Amino acid sequence: MSSVFYAIHRQSQLDAKGLIVKGSSTQDATFITSDPGRSGNKSRGNEARTRRSKDGTWAKKGEEFYFGYKLHNKVDVEFGLIRSMEILLHLSMTAQVDLSSEDERVYRDKGYFGVPANGRSVTILRATRGHPLNTPDRMRNLQISRIKAPGERPFAVIKPVFRAAHVLVTTVQRVNVKMVFTAIAYNLHQLRTLQKAGNI
C-alpha cells in the first residue's frame, strides 16, 4: 500500500514557495512497532484480544526482534521534506520498496543494495562473498552517508518527539493512515524550521 502525499494540500503549493525537488532525494526505512498481544509465553488476556495487531509480523535486526511494520520514506535532500512513503509488513522486507521517480537521483543505504530503482540509484555498497570493500568503496560509502544524513531527521522527530514509534491501531490500513498524518505533521514542523532559517 503506497501513500504519496503533500505537506500543504498539494505539491504545487510547495513548488510555489520555491520548495521544488531538484533531482536528489534519499530513501530510508525504520520499524514501527505494534502490540503482539503476548509477553513471552504468557497471554495478556483481554488486552491481547483488544490490542493485538492483526497484520503486524516479526522481524530481526542484529540481535533485536521487532513486531509491527516497516515504514519507508523518501525525503528530498535540499529541504528535508517527506515526499512519499509506504508501509509494509516486516515479512515483505526482502521485496524492498522503491519510491524514486525516473528523473531523480536517489541515495540509499546498504539495505537496498542490489535492489533496482526507477531513478538513478546511488546506493551504499555492501561487502559480498569474495568481494570485500576496498578503500575507494569505503570512501564512496562515507560520502553517500553524509549526503543522505538529512533523510534520518524525519525518524528522529516522528519517533521520539511525536511518539509515533509504536502504534496501537491493529491493521496495516490504520497504521498507514496514522503514519500519513504523522508525516504531514512532520512536514509542517519542517516548513516552520525552514521559515525560521529564512529558507522560505
Coordinates of N, CA and C in Angstrom, one line a residue:
M1 N 0.8 -1.2 0.0 CA 0.0 0.0 0.0 C 0.9 1.2 0.0
S2 N 0.7 2.1 -1.0 CA 1.6 3.3 -1.1 C 0.8 4.5 -0.9
S3 N 1.4 5.5 -0.2 CA 0.7 6.7 0.1 C 1.6 7.9 -0.3
V4 N 1.3 8.5 -1.4 CA 2.0 9.7 -1.8 C 1.2 10.9 -1.4
F5 N 1.8 11.8 -0.6 CA 1.0 12.9 -0.1 C 1.9 14.2 -0.1
Y6 N 1.2 15.3 0.3 CA 1.9 16.6 0.2 C 1.7 17.3 1.5
A7 N 2.7 18.1 2.0 CA 2.6 18.8 3.2 C 1.5 19.8 3.4
I8 N 1.2 20.6 2.4 CA 0.2 21.5 2.4 C -0.7 21.3 1.2
H9 N -1.7 20.5 1.3 CA -2.8 20.2 0.3 C -2.2 19.6 -1.0
R10 N -1.3 20.4 -1.7 CA -0.9 19.9 -3.0 C 0.6 20.3 -3.1
Q11 N 1.3 19.4 -3.9 CA 2.7 19.6 -4.2 C 2.9 21.0 -4.8
S12 N 1.9 21.5 -5.6 CA 2.1 22.8 -6.3 C 2.3 23.9 -5.3
Q13 N 1.7 23.8 -4.1 CA 1.8 24.9 -3.1 C 3.2 24.9 -2.6
L14 N 3.9 23.7 -2.4 CA 5.3 23.7 -2.1 C 6.2 24.3 -3.2
D15 N 5.8 23.9 -4.4 CA 6.6 24.4 -5.6 C 6.5 25.9 -5.7
A16 N 5.3 26.5 -5.4 CA 5.1 27.9 -5.4 C 6.0 28.7 -4.4
K17 N 6.3 28.0 -3.4 CA 7.2 28.6 -2.4 C 8.7 28.4 -2.7
G18 N 8.9 27.8 -3.8 CA 10.3 27.5 -4.2 C 10.9 26.2 -3.7
L19 N 10.0 25.4 -3.1 CA 10.5 24.1 -2.5 C 10.3 23.0 -3.5
I20 N 11.1 23.1 -4.6 CA 11.0 22.2 -5.7 C 12.1 21.2 -5.5
V21 N 11.7 19.9 -5.7 CA 12.7 18.8 -5.7 C 13.6 19.0 -6.9
K22 N 14.9 19.2 -6.7 CA 15.8 19.5 -7.8 C 16.6 18.3 -8.2
G23 N 16.0 17.1 -8.1 CA 16.6 15.9 -8.7 C 17.3 15.0 -7.7
S24 N 17.4 15.3 -6.4 CA 18.0 14.4 -5.5 C 17.1 14.1 -4.3
S25 N 17.0 12.9 -3.9 CA 16.3 12.5 -2.7 C 17.0 11.4 -2.0
T26 N 16.6 11.1 -0.8 CA 17.1 10.0 0.0 C 16.0 9.1 0.5
Q27 N 16.2 7.8 0.4 CA 15.2 6.9 0.9 C 15.7 6.0 2.0
D28 N 14.9 5.9 3.0 CA 15.3 5.1 4.2 C 14.1 4.4 4.8
A29 N 14.3 3.5 5.7 CA 13.2 2.8 6.4 C 13.5 2.6 7.8
T30 N 12.4 2.4 8.6 CA 12.5 2.2 10.0 C 11.4 1.3 10.5
F31 N 11.5 0.7 11.6 CA 10.5 -0.2 12.2 C 9.5 0.7 12.9
I32 N 8.2 0.4 12.7 CA 7.1 0.9 13.5 C 6.5 -0.3 14.3
T33 N 6.7 -0.3 15.6 CA 6.3 -1.5 16.3 C 4.8 -1.4 16.7
S34 N 4.2 -2.5 17.0 CA 2.9 -2.6 17.5 C 2.8 -3.8 18.5
D35 N 1.6 -3.9 19.1 CA 1.5 -4.9 20.2 C 1.2 -6.3 19.7
P36 N 2.1 -7.2 20.0 CA 1.9 -8.6 19.5 C 0.8 -9.3 20.3
G37 N 0.4 -8.7 21.5 CA -0.6 -9.4 22.3 C -0.1 -10.4 23.3
R38 N 1.2 -10.6 23.3 CA 1.8 -11.6 24.2 C 3.1 -11.0 24.8
S39 N 3.4 -11.5 26.0 CA 4.7 -11.1 26.6 C 5.4 -12.5 26.9
G40 N 6.3 -12.9 26.1 CA 6.9 -14.2 26.2 C 5.9 -15.2 25.9
N41 N 5.7 -16.2 26.7 CA 4.6 -17.2 26.5 C 3.4 -17.0 27.3
K42 N 3.3 -15.8 28.0 CA 2.2 -15.5 28.8 C 1.2 -14.7 28.1
S43 N -0.1 -15.1 28.1 CA -1.2 -14.3 27.5 C -1.5 -13.1 28.3
R44 N -1.9 -12.0 27.6 CA -2.3 -10.8 28.3 C -3.8 -10.7 28.5
G45 N -4.5 -11.8 28.2 CA -5.9 -11.9 28.4 C -6.7 -10.9 27.5
N46 N -7.6 -10.1 28.1 CA -8.4 -9.2 27.3 C -7.6 -8.2 26.6
E47 N -6.5 -7.8 27.1 CA -5.6 -6.8 26.4 C -5.1 -7.4 25.1
A48 N -4.8 -8.7 25.2 CA -4.3 -9.3 24.0 C -5.3 -9.4 22.9
R49 N -6.6 -9.6 23.3 CA -7.7 -9.7 22.3 C -8.0 -8.3 21.7
T50 N -7.9 -7.3 22.5 CA -8.3 -6.0 22.0 C -7.2 -5.2 21.3
R51 N -6.0 -5.4 21.7 CA -4.9 -4.6 21.2 C -3.9 -5.3 20.3
R52 N -4.1 -6.6 20.1 CA -3.1 -7.3 19.3 C -3.3 -6.9 17.9
S53 N -2.1 -6.6 17.2 CA -2.1 -6.2 15.8 C -2.5 -7.4 15.0
K54 N -3.4 -7.2 14.0 CA -3.9 -8.3 13.1 C -2.9 -8.5 12.0
D55 N -2.2 -7.5 11.6 CA -1.3 -7.5 10.4 C 0.2 -7.5 10.7
G56 N 0.6 -7.1 11.9 CA 2.0 -7.0 12.2 C 2.7 -8.3 12.1
T57 N 4.0 -8.3 11.8 CA 4.7 -9.6 11.8 C 6.1 -9.3 12.5
W58 N 6.8 -10.4 12.8 CA 8.1 -10.4 13.5 C 9.2 -10.2 12.5
A59 N 10.2 -9.4 12.9 CA 11.4 -9.3 12.1 C 12.6 -9.2 13.1
K60 N 13.8 -9.5 12.6 CA 15.0 -9.4 13.4 C 16.0 -8.5 12.7
K61 N 16.6 -7.6 13.5 CA 17.7 -6.8 13.1 C 18.8 -6.9 14.1
G62 N 19.9 -7.4 13.6 CA 21.0 -7.7 14.6 C 20.6 -8.7 15.6
E63 N 20.6 -8.4 16.9 CA 20.2 -9.3 17.9 C 18.8 -9.0 18.4
E64 N 18.2 -7.9 17.9 CA 16.9 -7.5 18.4 C 15.7 -8.0 17.5
F65 N 14.6 -8.3 18.1 CA 13.4 -8.7 17.4 C 12.4 -7.6 17.5
Y66 N 11.7 -7.4 16.4 CA 10.7 -6.3 16.4 C 9.3 -6.9 15.8
F67 N 8.2 -6.4 16.4 CA 6.9 -6.8 15.9 C 6.2 -5.6 15.4
G68 N 5.7 -5.6 14.2 CA 5.0 -4.5 13.6 C 5.1 -4.3 12.2
Y69 N 5.6 -3.2 11.7 CA 5.6 -2.8 10.3 C 6.9 -2.1 9.9
K70 N 7.1 -1.9 8.6 CA 8.3 -1.2 8.1 C 7.8 0.0 7.4
L71 N 8.3 1.2 7.8 CA 8.0 2.5 7.2 C 9.1 2.9 6.3
H72 N 8.8 3.1 5.0 CA 9.7 3.6 4.0 C 9.4 5.1 3.7
N73 N 10.4 6.0 3.8 CA 10.2 7.4 3.5 C 11.1 7.8 2.4
K74 N 10.6 8.7 1.5 CA 11.5 9.4 0.6 C 11.5 10.8 1.0
V75 N 12.7 11.4 1.2 CA 12.9 12.8 1.6 C 13.8 13.5 0.7
D76 N 13.4 14.7 0.3 CA 14.2 15.5 -0.6 C 15.4 16.0 0.1
V77 N 16.6 16.0 -0.5 CA 17.9 16.3 0.1 C 18.0 17.7 0.5
E78 N 17.5 18.6 -0.3 CA 17.7 20.0 0.0 C 16.9 20.6 1.1
F79 N 15.6 20.2 1.2 CA 14.7 20.8 2.2 C 14.3 19.9 3.3
G80 N 14.6 18.6 3.2 CA 14.3 17.6 4.2 C 12.8 17.4 4.4
L81 N 12.0 17.5 3.4 CA 10.5 17.3 3.4 C 10.2 15.9 2.9
I82 N 9.3 15.2 3.6 CA 8.9 13.9 3.2 C 8.0 14.0 1.9
R83 N 8.4 13.4 0.8 CA 7.7 13.5 -0.4 C 6.8 12.3 -0.7
S84 N 7.1 11.1 -0.1 CA 6.3 10.0 -0.3 C 6.7 8.9 0.8
M85 N 5.8 8.0 1.0 CA 6.0 6.9 2.0 C 5.3 5.7 1.6
E86 N 5.6 4.6 2.3 CA 4.9 3.3 2.1 C 5.1 2.5 3.4
I87 N 4.0 1.8 3.8 CA 4.1 1.0 4.9 C 4.0 -0.5 4.4
L88 N 4.9 -1.3 5.0 CA 4.9 -2.7 4.6 C 4.9 -3.6 5.9
L89 N 4.5 -4.8 5.7 CA 4.7 -5.8 6.8 C 6.1 -6.2 6.8
H90 N 6.6 -6.5 8.0 CA 8.1 -6.9 8.1 C 8.4 -8.1 7.2
L91 N 7.5 -9.0 7.0 CA 7.8 -10.1 6.2 C 8.1 -9.8 4.7
S92 N 7.7 -8.5 4.3 CA 7.9 -8.1 3.0 C 9.2 -7.3 2.8
M93 N 10.1 -7.4 3.8 CA 11.4 -6.6 3.8 C 12.2 -7.0 2.6
T94 N 12.2 -8.3 2.2 CA 13.0 -8.7 1.1 C 12.6 -8.1 -0.3
A95 N 11.3 -7.8 -0.4 CA 10.7 -7.1 -1.5 C 10.8 -5.6 -1.3
Q96 N 12.0 -5.0 -1.3 CA 12.3 -3.7 -0.9 C 11.5 -2.7 -1.8
V97 N 11.1 -1.6 -1.2 CA 10.3 -0.6 -1.8 C 11.2 0.4 -2.6
D98 N 10.8 0.8 -3.7 CA 11.5 1.9 -4.5 C 10.5 3.0 -4.6
L99 N 10.8 4.1 -4.0 CA 9.9 5.3 -4.1 C 10.5 6.4 -5.1
S100 N 11.5 6.1 -5.8 CA 12.2 7.1 -6.6 C 11.4 7.2 -8.0
S101 N 11.5 8.3 -8.6 CA 11.0 8.5 -9.9 C 12.1 8.6 -10.9
E102 N 11.8 8.5 -12.2 CA 12.8 8.3 -13.3 C 13.7 9.5 -13.4
D103 N 13.2 10.7 -13.0 CA 14.0 11.9 -13.2 C 14.8 12.4 -12.0
E104 N 15.0 11.5 -11.0 CA 15.7 11.9 -9.9 C 16.9 11.0 -9.5
R105 N 17.8 11.5 -8.7 CA 18.9 10.7 -8.1 C 18.4 10.3 -6.7
V106 N 18.5 9.1 -6.3 CA 18.1 8.6 -5.0 C 19.3 8.0 -4.3
Y107 N 19.5 8.5 -3.1 CA 20.6 8.0 -2.2 C 20.0 7.0 -1.2
R108 N 20.6 5.8 -1.2 CA 20.0 4.7 -0.3 C 21.1 4.0 0.5
D109 N 20.7 3.4 1.6 CA 21.7 2.7 2.4 C 21.9 1.3 1.9
K110 N 22.7 0.5 2.6 CA 23.1 -0.8 2.1 C 21.9 -1.8 2.2
G111 N 20.8 -1.5 2.9 CA 19.7 -2.3 2.9 C 19.0 -2.5 1.5
Y112 N 19.3 -1.5 0.6 CA 18.7 -1.5 -0.7 C 19.7 -2.0 -1.7
F113 N 20.9 -2.5 -1.3 CA 21.9 -3.0 -2.2 C 21.4 -4.1 -3.1
G114 N 21.6 -3.9 -4.4 CA 21.1 -4.9 -5.3 C 19.7 -4.7 -5.7
V115 N 18.9 -3.8 -5.2 CA 17.5 -3.5 -5.5 C 17.5 -2.5 -6.6
P116 N 16.9 -2.7 -7.7 CA 16.8 -1.7 -8.8 C 15.9 -0.6 -8.4
A117 N 16.2 0.6 -9.0 CA 15.4 1.8 -8.7 C 14.9 2.4 -10.0
N118 N 13.8 3.1 -9.9 CA 13.3 3.8 -11.1 C 14.2 5.0 -11.5
G119 N 14.7 5.7 -10.5 CA 15.6 6.8 -10.7 C 17.1 6.3 -10.8
R120 N 18.0 7.2 -10.7 CA 19.4 6.9 -10.7 C 19.8 6.6 -9.3
S121 N 20.0 5.3 -9.0 CA 20.3 4.9 -7.6 C 21.8 5.1 -7.3
V122 N 22.0 5.7 -6.1 CA 23.3 5.9 -5.5 C 23.2 5.2 -4.2
T123 N 23.6 3.9 -4.2 CA 23.4 3.0 -3.0 C 24.7 2.7 -2.3
I124 N 24.7 2.7 -1.0 CA 25.9 2.3 -0.2 C 26.2 0.8 -0.6
L125 N 27.5 0.6 -0.9 CA 27.9 -0.8 -1.3 C 28.0 -1.7 0.0
R126 N 27.8 -2.9 -0.2 CA 27.9 -3.9 0.8 C 28.9 -5.0 0.4
A127 N 29.7 -5.4 1.3 CA 30.6 -6.5 1.0 C 29.9 -7.8 0.8
T128 N 30.3 -8.5 -0.2 CA 29.7 -9.8 -0.5 C 30.8 -10.9 -0.5
R129 N 30.4 -12.1 -0.6 CA 31.4 -13.2 -0.5 C 32.3 -13.1 -1.7
G130 N 33.6 -13.0 -1.4 CA 34.6 -12.9 -2.5 C 34.8 -11.5 -3.0
H131 N 34.1 -10.5 -2.5 CA 34.2 -9.2 -3.0 C 34.1 -8.2 -1.8
P132 N 35.2 -8.2 -1.0 CA 35.3 -7.3 0.2 C 35.4 -5.8 -0.3
L133 N 35.0 -4.9 0.5 CA 35.1 -3.5 0.2 C 36.5 -3.0 0.2
N134 N 36.9 -2.3 -0.8 CA 38.3 -1.7 -0.7 C 38.2 -0.2 -0.3
T135 N 39.3 0.4 -0.2 CA 39.4 1.8 0.3 C 38.5 2.8 -0.5
P136 N 38.5 2.8 -1.9 CA 37.6 3.6 -2.6 C 36.2 3.4 -2.3
D137 N 35.8 2.1 -2.2 CA 34.4 1.7 -1.8 C 34.0 2.3 -0.5
R138 N 34.9 2.2 0.5 CA 34.6 2.8 1.8 C 34.5 4.3 1.8
M139 N 35.3 4.9 1.0 CA 35.2 6.4 0.9 C 33.9 6.8 0.2
R140 N 33.6 6.0 -0.8 CA 32.3 6.3 -1.5 C 31.1 6.2 -0.6
N141 N 31.1 5.1 0.2 CA 30.0 4.9 1.2 C 29.9 6.0 2.2
L142 N 31.1 6.5 2.6 CA 31.1 7.6 3.6 C 30.5 8.9 3.0
Q143 N 30.9 9.1 1.7 CA 30.3 10.3 1.1 C 28.8 10.2 0.9
I144 N 28.3 9.0 0.5 CA 26.9 8.8 0.4 C 26.2 9.0 1.8
S145 N 26.8 8.5 2.8 CA 26.2 8.6 4.2 C 26.0 10.1 4.6
R146 N 27.0 10.9 4.2 CA 26.9 12.3 4.6 C 25.8 13.0 3.8
I147 N 25.6 12.6 2.5 CA 24.6 13.2 1.7 C 23.2 12.8 2.2
K148 N 23.1 11.6 2.5 CA 21.7 11.1 2.9 C 21.4 11.3 4.4
A149 N 22.3 11.9 5.1 CA 22.0 12.2 6.5 C 20.7 12.9 6.8
P150 N 20.4 13.9 6.0 CA 19.1 14.6 6.3 C 17.9 13.7 6.2
G151 N 18.0 12.6 5.5 CA 16.9 11.6 5.5 C 16.6 10.9 6.8
E152 N 17.5 11.0 7.7 CA 17.3 10.4 9.0 C 16.5 11.3 10.0
R153 N 16.5 12.6 9.6 CA 15.8 13.6 10.5 C 14.3 13.3 10.7
P154 N 13.6 12.9 9.7 CA 12.1 12.6 10.0 C 11.9 11.6 11.0
F155 N 12.8 10.5 11.0 CA 12.6 9.5 12.0 C 13.0 10.0 13.4
A156 N 14.0 10.9 13.5 CA 14.4 11.5 14.7 C 13.3 12.4 15.4
V157 N 12.4 12.9 14.5 CA 11.3 13.7 15.0 C 10.1 12.9 15.2
I158 N 9.7 12.1 14.2 CA 8.5 11.3 14.3 C 8.5 10.3 15.4
K159 N 9.6 9.7 15.7 CA 9.6 8.6 16.7 C 9.7 9.1 18.1
P160 N 10.7 9.9 18.5 CA 10.8 10.3 19.9 C 10.0 11.6 20.2
V161 N 9.8 12.5 19.3 CA 9.1 13.8 19.5 C 7.6 13.6 19.4
F162 N 7.2 13.0 18.3 CA 5.8 12.8 18.0 C 5.3 11.5 18.7
R163 N 6.2 10.7 19.2 CA 5.9 9.4 19.9 C 5.1 8.5 19.0
A164 N 5.6 8.4 17.7 CA 4.9 7.5 16.8 C 5.7 6.3 16.4
A165 N 6.6 5.9 17.3 CA 7.4 4.7 17.0 C 6.6 3.4 17.3
H166 N 5.6 3.6 18.1 CA 4.7 2.4 18.5 C 3.3 2.8 18.2
V167 N 2.5 1.9 17.6 CA 1.1 2.2 17.3 C 0.2 1.2 18.0
L168 N -1.0 1.6 18.3 CA -1.9 0.8 19.0 C -3.1 0.3 18.0
V169 N -3.1 1.0 16.8 CA -4.1 0.5 15.8 C -3.7 -0.9 15.3
T170 N -4.7 -1.6 14.8 CA -4.5 -3.1 14.7 C -4.4 -3.6 13.3
T171 N -4.5 -2.7 12.3 CA -4.4 -3.2 10.9 C -3.4 -2.3 10.1
V172 N -2.9 -2.9 9.0 CA -1.9 -2.1 8.2 C -2.6 -0.9 7.6
Q173 N -3.9 -0.9 7.3 CA -4.6 0.2 6.7 C -4.6 1.4 7.7
R174 N -4.9 1.0 9.0 CA -5.0 2.1 10.0 C -3.6 2.6 10.3
V175 N -2.6 1.7 10.3 CA -1.2 2.2 10.5 C -0.8 3.2 9.4
N176 N -1.2 2.8 8.2 CA -0.9 3.7 7.1 C -1.5 5.1 7.3
V177 N -2.8 5.2 7.6 CA -3.4 6.4 7.9 C -2.7 7.2 9.0
K178 N -2.4 6.5 10.0 CA -1.7 7.2 11.2 C -0.4 7.8 10.7
M179 N 0.4 7.0 9.9 CA 1.7 7.5 9.5 C 1.6 8.6 8.5
V180 N 0.5 8.6 7.7 CA 0.3 9.7 6.7 C 0.1 11.0 7.5
F181 N -0.7 11.0 8.5 CA -1.0 12.2 9.3 C 0.3 12.6 10.1
T182 N 1.0 11.6 10.6 CA 2.2 11.9 11.3 C 3.3 12.6 10.4
A183 N 3.4 12.1 9.2 CA 4.3 12.6 8.2 C 3.9 14.0 7.8
I184 N 2.6 14.3 7.6 CA 2.1 15.6 7.3 C 2.5 16.6 8.4
A185 N 2.3 16.1 9.7 CA 2.7 16.9 10.8 C 4.2 17.2 10.8
Y186 N 5.0 16.2 10.4 CA 6.4 16.5 10.4 C 6.7 17.5 9.3
N187 N 6.1 17.4 8.1 CA 6.4 18.4 7.1 C 6.0 19.8 7.5
L188 N 4.9 19.9 8.2 CA 4.6 21.3 8.7 C 5.6 21.8 9.7
H189 N 6.1 20.8 10.6 CA 7.2 21.2 11.5 C 8.4 21.6 10.8
Q190 N 8.8 20.8 9.7 CA 10.0 21.2 8.9 C 9.8 22.5 8.2
L191 N 8.6 22.8 7.7 CA 8.4 24.0 7.0 C 8.6 25.2 7.9
R192 N 8.1 25.0 9.2 CA 8.3 26.1 10.2 C 9.8 26.3 10.4
T193 N 10.6 25.2 10.5 CA 12.0 25.3 10.7 C 12.7 26.0 9.5
L194 N 12.3 25.7 8.3 CA 12.8 26.3 7.1 C 12.5 27.8 7.1
Q195 N 11.3 28.1 7.6 CA 10.8 29.5 7.6 C 11.7 30.3 8.6
K196 N 11.9 29.8 9.8 CA 12.7 30.4 10.8 C 14.2 30.7 10.3
A197 N 14.7 29.7 9.5 CA 16.0 29.8 8.9 C 16.1 30.8 7.7
G198 N 14.9 31.2 7.3 CA 14.9 32.2 6.2 C 15.0 31.5 4.8
N199 N 14.8 30.2 4.8 CA 14.9 29.4 3.5 C 13.7 29.5 2.7
I200 N 12.5 30.0 3.3 CA 11.3 30.1 2.5 C 10.7 31.4 2.9

